[in-house]
Amino acid sequence: GFPLNYRRLKEQVDEICYARLGDKFPAGGVRKKWTNRFVEKHSDCLKMSWSRPLESKWGCAVNLNKAWFDLLEDTMKKYHVEEDCIYAVNEIGISPSSGEKEWVIGGCKPGPQHQQHGGNRENTTVLVTICVDGTATPPAVIFKGQAYQAKLNQDNPENASLSYLKKVWTDGEIGVEWIEEFDKKTAAKAVGQD
């Protein structure tokens, strides 16, 4: 969640070299292009890419993946839950500004390089739900505002559920409404299941 850019890599390398070499290390640190050459030399395991913002809460949750999947497997066995009744939901905050991208160093693995940030910006929240079998329910969108604007529902090709709150994340009331809608939209698929 905290990838290095060229400047931060230089700062880290300078700190390590100064700690090891003391006054023998040049005052200006490694040369300006050293970081570029380092990334090129190790291109088999490093690459440059644009970072994507990742709220700190989500960054900390990444470490819980194995425990979560173990719990899911145990629950499915215990309650005889069929795979076509397994859904994943994600609450995504979409910021109106995208100025937080940065050219950073990361591993050669495919996919984005996420960079954590505080999450204190104004967002529009979207709840997206998809089933293991590939089907999805219409998303729920929460706008920041004082009142519902009818024009929001005029161009709604996904038939999304629309809400507004003074703060844009889900609260207990919105959560209950979402669960009730989800239940209505998925009840027919779950008929006959325990």
PDB file of C-alpha atoms in Angstrom:
ATOM      1  CA  GLY A   1       0.000   0.000   0.000  1.00  0.00           C
ATOM      2  CA  PHE A   2       2.999   2.335   0.033  1.00  0.00           C
ATOM      3  CA  PRO A   3       4.873   1.878  -3.255  1.00  0.00           C
ATOM      4  CA  LEU A   4       8.056   3.824  -3.870  1.00  0.00           C
ATOM      5  CA  ASN A   5       8.491   6.361  -6.624  1.00  0.00           C
ATOM      6  CA  TYR A   6      11.989   7.283  -7.859  1.00  0.00           C
ATOM      7  CA  ARG A   7      12.372  10.075  -5.266  1.00  0.00           C
ATOM      8  CA  ARG A   8      11.324   7.900  -2.306  1.00  0.00           C
ATOM      9  CA  LEU A   9      13.522   5.026  -3.524  1.00  0.00           C
ATOM     10  CA  LYS A  10      16.496   7.412  -3.591  1.00  0.00           C
ATOM     11  CA  GLU A  11      15.686   8.589  -0.048  1.00  0.00           C
ATOM     12  CA  GLN A  12      15.554   4.980   1.214  1.00  0.00           C
ATOM     13  CA  VAL A  13      18.783   3.981  -0.547  1.00  0.00           C
ATOM     14  CA  ASP A  14      20.579   7.112   0.707  1.00  0.00           C
ATOM     15  CA  GLU A  15      19.453   6.359   4.274  1.00  0.00           C
ATOM     16  CA  ILE A  16      20.644   2.728   4.090  1.00  0.00           C
ATOM     17  CA  CYS A  17      23.979   3.649   2.505  1.00  0.00           C
ATOM     18  CA  TYR A  18      24.604   6.464   4.987  1.00  0.00           C
ATOM     19  CA  ALA A  19      23.822   4.109   7.903  1.00  0.00           C
ATOM     20  CA  ARG A  20      26.352   1.594   6.562  1.00  0.00           C
ATOM     21  CA  LEU A  21      29.058   3.933   5.262  1.00  0.00           C
ATOM     22  CA  GLY A  22      28.688   7.005   7.455  1.00  0.00           C
ATOM     23  CA  ASP A  23      30.804   9.964   6.317  1.00  0.00           C
ATOM     24  CA  LYS A  24      32.312   7.878   3.479  1.00  0.00           C
ATOM     25  CA  PHE A  25      28.951   8.122   1.685  1.00  0.00           C
ATOM     26  CA  PRO A  26      28.610  11.239  -0.531  1.00  0.00           C
ATOM     27  CA  ALA A  27      26.539  14.053   1.004  1.00  0.00           C
ATOM     28  CA  GLY A  28      24.281  14.228  -2.089  1.00  0.00           C
ATOM     29  CA  GLY A  29      23.530  10.517  -1.926  1.00  0.00           C
ATOM     30  CA  VAL A  30      23.281   8.280  -4.970  1.00  0.00           C
ATOM     31  CA  ARG A  31      23.201  10.043  -8.319  1.00  0.00           C
ATOM     32  CA  LYS A  32      19.988  11.239  -9.892  1.00  0.00           C
ATOM     33  CA  LYS A  33      19.676   8.428 -12.497  1.00  0.00           C
ATOM     34  CA  TRP A  34      20.702   5.637 -10.097  1.00  0.00           C
ATOM     35  CA  THR A  35      17.071   4.745  -9.331  1.00  0.00           C
ATOM     36  CA  ASN A  36      16.187   4.525 -13.048  1.00  0.00           C
ATOM     37  CA  ARG A  37      19.119   2.191 -13.695  1.00  0.00           C
ATOM     38  CA  PHE A  38      18.228   0.103 -10.611  1.00  0.00           C
ATOM     39  CA  VAL A  39      14.662  -0.484 -11.829  1.00  0.00           C
ATOM     40  CA  GLU A  40      15.911  -1.278 -15.366  1.00  0.00           C
ATOM     41  CA  LYS A  41      18.539  -3.713 -14.020  1.00  0.00           C
ATOM     42  CA  HIS A  42      15.864  -5.548 -12.007  1.00  0.00           C
ATOM     43  CA  SER A  43      13.127  -5.392 -14.649  1.00  0.00           C
ATOM     44  CA  ASP A  44      12.592  -9.134 -14.268  1.00  0.00           C
ATOM     45  CA  CYS A  45      10.918  -8.448 -10.913  1.00  0.00           C
ATOM     46  CA  LEU A  46      10.204  -4.674 -10.876  1.00  0.00           C
ATOM     47  CA  LYS A  47       8.184  -2.432 -13.146  1.00  0.00           C
ATOM     48  CA  MET A  48       6.903   1.120 -13.175  1.00  0.00           C
ATOM     49  CA  SER A  49       3.146   1.661 -13.234  1.00  0.00           C
ATOM     50  CA  TRP A  50       0.522   4.221 -12.301  1.00  0.00           C
ATOM     51  CA  SER A  51      -0.697   3.856  -8.742  1.00  0.00           C
ATOM     52  CA  ARG A  52      -4.374   3.659  -7.866  1.00  0.00           C
ATOM     53  CA  PRO A  53      -5.738   5.107  -4.628  1.00  0.00           C
ATOM     54  CA  LEU A  54      -6.554   2.632  -1.867  1.00  0.00           C
ATOM     55  CA  GLU A  55      -8.101   3.737   1.412  1.00  0.00           C
ATOM     56  CA  SER A  56      -6.078   2.678   4.444  1.00  0.00           C
ATOM     57  CA  LYS A  57      -8.999   0.613   5.830  1.00  0.00           C
ATOM     58  CA  TRP A  58      -9.015  -1.528   2.669  1.00  0.00           C
ATOM     59  CA  GLY A  59      -5.235  -1.810   2.644  1.00  0.00           C
ATOM     60  CA  CYS A  60      -5.240  -3.250   6.175  1.00  0.00           C
ATOM     61  CA  ALA A  61      -8.032  -5.706   5.277  1.00  0.00           C
ATOM     62  CA  VAL A  62      -5.940  -7.360   2.538  1.00  0.00           C
ATOM     63  CA  ASN A  63      -4.122  -9.415   5.173  1.00  0.00           C
ATOM     64  CA  LEU A  64      -7.377 -11.090   6.222  1.00  0.00           C
ATOM     65  CA  ASN A  65      -8.037 -12.894   2.900  1.00  0.00           C
ATOM     66  CA  LYS A  66      -7.064 -16.444   3.932  1.00  0.00           C
ATOM     67  CA  ALA A  67      -8.948 -16.299   7.225  1.00  0.00           C
ATOM     68  CA  TRP A  68     -12.035 -14.972   5.440  1.00  0.00           C
ATOM     69  CA  PHE A  69     -12.013 -17.726   2.788  1.00  0.00           C
ATOM     70  CA  ASP A  70     -11.494 -20.407   5.455  1.00  0.00           C
ATOM     71  CA  LEU A  71     -14.512 -19.035   7.346  1.00  0.00           C
ATOM     72  CA  LEU A  72     -16.559 -18.961   4.122  1.00  0.00           C
ATOM     73  CA  GLU A  73     -15.718 -22.592   3.348  1.00  0.00           C
ATOM     74  CA  ASP A  74     -16.641 -23.706   6.884  1.00  0.00           C
ATOM     75  CA  THR A  75     -19.936 -21.774   6.755  1.00  0.00           C
ATOM     76  CA  MET A  76     -20.863 -23.234   3.338  1.00  0.00           C
ATOM     77  CA  LYS A  77     -20.311 -26.771   4.638  1.00  0.00           C
ATOM     78  CA  LYS A  78     -22.088 -26.188   7.943  1.00  0.00           C
ATOM     79  CA  TYR A  79     -25.220 -24.621   6.408  1.00  0.00           C
ATOM     80  CA  HIS A  80     -25.181 -26.521   3.074  1.00  0.00           C
ATOM     81  CA  VAL A  81     -24.962 -23.342   0.985  1.00  0.00           C
ATOM     82  CA  GLU A  82     -24.821 -23.945  -2.773  1.00  0.00           C
ATOM     83  CA  GLU A  83     -22.274 -21.985  -4.797  1.00  0.00           C
ATOM     84  CA  ASP A  84     -24.917 -20.278  -6.968  1.00  0.00           C
ATOM     85  CA  CYS A  85     -26.209 -18.590  -3.807  1.00  0.00           C
ATOM     86  CA  ILE A  86     -22.828 -17.070  -2.901  1.00  0.00           C
ATOM     87  CA  TYR A  87     -22.598 -13.346  -3.560  1.00  0.00           C
ATOM     88  CA  ALA A  88     -19.815 -10.857  -3.063  1.00  0.00           C
ATOM     89  CA  VAL A  89     -20.547  -7.210  -2.398  1.00  0.00           C
ATOM     90  CA  ASN A  90     -18.101  -4.344  -2.514  1.00  0.00           C
ATOM     91  CA  GLU A  91     -18.604  -0.803  -1.301  1.00  0.00           C
ATOM     92  CA  ILE A  92     -16.591   1.463  -3.568  1.00  0.00           C
ATOM     93  CA  GLY A  93     -15.978   5.155  -2.991  1.00  0.00           C
ATOM     94  CA  ILE A  94     -15.551   7.060  -6.234  1.00  0.00           C
ATOM     95  CA  SER A  95     -13.790  10.369  -5.848  1.00  0.00           C
ATOM     96  CA  PRO A  96     -14.713  13.166  -8.244  1.00  0.00           C
ATOM     97  CA  SER A  97     -11.033  13.994  -8.643  1.00  0.00           C
ATOM     98  CA  SER A  98      -8.455  11.501  -9.786  1.00  0.00           C
ATOM     99  CA  GLY A  99      -5.336  13.524  -8.993  1.00  0.00           C
ATOM    100  CA  GLU A 100      -3.859  10.872  -6.730  1.00  0.00           C
ATOM    101  CA  LYS A 101      -2.185   8.772  -9.394  1.00  0.00           C
ATOM    102  CA  GLU A 102       1.578   8.592  -9.273  1.00  0.00           C
ATOM    103  CA  TRP A 103       4.238   6.779 -11.310  1.00  0.00           C
ATOM    104  CA  VAL A 104       5.526   4.161  -8.837  1.00  0.00           C
ATOM    105  CA  ILE A 105       7.744   1.093  -8.624  1.00  0.00           C
ATOM    106  CA  GLY A 106       6.071  -2.260  -8.022  1.00  0.00           C
ATOM    107  CA  GLY A 107       6.344  -5.971  -8.645  1.00  0.00           C
ATOM    108  CA  CYS A 108       5.977  -7.444 -12.139  1.00  0.00           C
ATOM    109  CA  LYS A 109       2.677  -9.082 -11.230  1.00  0.00           C
ATOM    110  CA  PRO A 110      -0.244  -8.029 -13.421  1.00  0.00           C
ATOM    111  CA  GLY A 111      -2.801  -5.595 -12.103  1.00  0.00           C
ATOM    112  CA  PRO A 112      -2.709  -2.164 -10.548  1.00  0.00           C
ATOM    113  CA  GLN A 113      -0.273  -0.937  -7.909  1.00  0.00           C
ATOM    114  CA  HIS A 114      -2.446   0.463  -5.099  1.00  0.00           C
ATOM    115  CA  GLN A 115      -1.381   3.390  -2.968  1.00  0.00           C
ATOM    116  CA  GLN A 116      -3.083   3.999   0.371  1.00  0.00           C
ATOM    117  CA  HIS A 117      -4.603   7.368   1.265  1.00  0.00           C
ATOM    118  CA  GLY A 118      -6.677   8.670   4.145  1.00  0.00           C
ATOM    119  CA  GLY A 119     -10.138   8.358   2.606  1.00  0.00           C
ATOM    120  CA  ASN A 120     -11.284  11.764   3.825  1.00  0.00           C
ATOM    121  CA  ARG A 121     -12.351  13.108   0.419  1.00  0.00           C
ATOM    122  CA  GLU A 122     -15.845  13.582  -0.901  1.00  0.00           C
ATOM    123  CA  ASN A 123     -17.040  10.420  -2.617  1.00  0.00           C
ATOM    124  CA  THR A 124     -20.008   8.897  -4.337  1.00  0.00           C
ATOM    125  CA  THR A 125     -20.483   5.408  -2.889  1.00  0.00           C
ATOM    126  CA  VAL A 126     -21.464   2.454  -5.078  1.00  0.00           C
ATOM    127  CA  LEU A 127     -22.454  -0.976  -3.737  1.00  0.00           C
ATOM    128  CA  VAL A 128     -21.817  -3.641  -6.366  1.00  0.00           C
ATOM    129  CA  THR A 129     -22.982  -7.269  -5.937  1.00  0.00           C
ATOM    130  CA  ILE A 130     -22.049 -10.256  -8.098  1.00  0.00           C
ATOM    131  CA  CYS A 131     -22.810 -13.966  -7.741  1.00  0.00           C
ATOM    132  CA  VAL A 132     -20.321 -16.807  -8.128  1.00  0.00           C
ATOM    133  CA  ASP A 133     -22.252 -17.860 -11.272  1.00  0.00           C
ATOM    134  CA  GLY A 134     -21.563 -14.458 -12.894  1.00  0.00           C
ATOM    135  CA  THR A 135     -24.994 -12.888 -12.453  1.00  0.00           C
ATOM    136  CA  ALA A 136     -25.244  -9.515 -10.733  1.00  0.00           C
ATOM    137  CA  THR A 137     -27.893  -7.410  -9.040  1.00  0.00           C
ATOM    138  CA  PRO A 138     -28.305  -3.748 -10.018  1.00  0.00           C
ATOM    139  CA  PRO A 139     -25.880  -1.532  -8.092  1.00  0.00           C
ATOM    140  CA  ALA A 140     -26.840   0.840  -5.288  1.00  0.00           C
ATOM    141  CA  VAL A 141     -25.481   4.389  -5.588  1.00  0.00           C
ATOM    142  CA  ILE A 142     -25.279   6.839  -2.683  1.00  0.00           C
ATOM    143  CA  PHE A 143     -24.771  10.503  -3.518  1.00  0.00           C
ATOM    144  CA  LYS A 144     -23.785  13.222  -1.083  1.00  0.00           C
ATOM    145  CA  GLY A 145     -26.679  15.624  -0.654  1.00  0.00           C
ATOM    146  CA  GLN A 146     -29.539  16.983   1.406  1.00  0.00           C
ATOM    147  CA  ALA A 147     -32.433  15.716  -0.759  1.00  0.00           C
ATOM    148  CA  TYR A 148     -33.216  13.309  -3.600  1.00  0.00           C
ATOM    149  CA  GLN A 149     -32.938  14.792  -7.093  1.00  0.00           C
ATOM    150  CA  ALA A 150     -35.392  13.242  -9.571  1.00  0.00           C
ATOM    151  CA  LYS A 151     -33.063  13.942 -12.503  1.00  0.00           C
ATOM    152  CA  LEU A 152     -30.635  11.335 -11.115  1.00  0.00           C
ATOM    153  CA  ASN A 153     -33.094   8.569 -12.034  1.00  0.00           C
ATOM    154  CA  GLN A 154     -33.742   9.828 -15.594  1.00  0.00           C
ATOM    155  CA  ASP A 155     -30.634   8.266 -17.125  1.00  0.00           C
ATOM    156  CA  ASN A 156     -30.304   5.007 -15.175  1.00  0.00           C
ATOM    157  CA  PRO A 157     -29.611   2.164 -17.669  1.00  0.00           C
ATOM    158  CA  GLU A 158     -28.511  -0.270 -14.917  1.00  0.00           C
ATOM    159  CA  ASN A 159     -31.688   0.369 -12.890  1.00  0.00           C
ATOM    160  CA  ALA A 160     -29.495   1.222  -9.897  1.00  0.00           C
ATOM    161  CA  SER A 161     -30.999   1.947  -6.501  1.00  0.00           C
ATOM    162  CA  LEU A 162     -30.273   5.608  -5.750  1.00  0.00           C
ATOM    163  CA  SER A 163     -29.946   7.210  -2.310  1.00  0.00           C
ATOM    164  CA  TYR A 164     -28.485  10.309  -0.729  1.00  0.00           C
ATOM    165  CA  LEU A 165     -26.873  11.053   2.618  1.00  0.00           C
ATOM    166  CA  LYS A 166     -25.114  14.013   4.192  1.00  0.00           C
ATOM    167  CA  LYS A 167     -22.127  11.686   4.440  1.00  0.00           C
ATOM    168  CA  VAL A 168     -21.654   9.334   1.531  1.00  0.00           C
ATOM    169  CA  TRP A 169     -20.889   5.998   3.142  1.00  0.00           C
ATOM    170  CA  THR A 170     -23.492   3.454   4.100  1.00  0.00           C
ATOM    171  CA  ASP A 171     -25.132   3.769   7.487  1.00  0.00           C
ATOM    172  CA  GLY A 172     -27.474   1.389   9.341  1.00  0.00           C
ATOM    173  CA  GLU A 173     -30.634   2.674   7.611  1.00  0.00           C
ATOM    174  CA  ILE A 174     -29.169   2.463   4.097  1.00  0.00           C
ATOM    175  CA  GLY A 175     -27.663  -0.938   4.956  1.00  0.00           C
ATOM    176  CA  VAL A 176     -31.049  -2.350   5.983  1.00  0.00           C
ATOM    177  CA  GLU A 177     -32.692  -0.962   2.813  1.00  0.00           C
ATOM    178  CA  TRP A 178     -29.936  -2.516   0.702  1.00  0.00           C
ATOM    179  CA  ILE A 179     -30.311  -5.936   2.381  1.00  0.00           C
ATOM    180  CA  GLU A 180     -34.095  -5.851   1.862  1.00  0.00           C
ATOM    181  CA  GLU A 181     -33.627  -5.006  -1.848  1.00  0.00           C
ATOM    182  CA  PHE A 182     -30.954  -7.688  -2.214  1.00  0.00           C
ATOM    183  CA  ASP A 183     -33.267 -10.261  -0.632  1.00  0.00           C
ATOM    184  CA  LYS A 184     -36.093  -9.396  -3.060  1.00  0.00           C
ATOM    185  CA  LYS A 185     -33.771  -9.603  -6.073  1.00  0.00           C
ATOM    186  CA  THR A 186     -32.213 -12.943  -5.102  1.00  0.00           C
ATOM    187  CA  ALA A 187     -35.126 -14.768  -3.399  1.00  0.00           C
ATOM    188  CA  ALA A 188     -36.224 -16.627  -6.539  1.00  0.00           C
ATOM    189  CA  LYS A 189     -32.737 -18.101  -7.028  1.00  0.00           C
ATOM    190  CA  ALA A 190     -32.600 -19.334  -3.413  1.00  0.00           C
ATOM    191  CA  VAL A 191     -35.984 -21.140  -3.496  1.00  0.00           C
ATOM    192  CA  GLY A 192     -35.601 -24.719  -2.255  1.00  0.00           C
ATOM    193  CA  GLN A 193     -32.251 -24.036  -0.569  1.00  0.00           C
ATOM    194  CA  ASP A 194     -31.903 -24.662   3.172  1.00  0.00           C
TER     195      ASP A 194
END
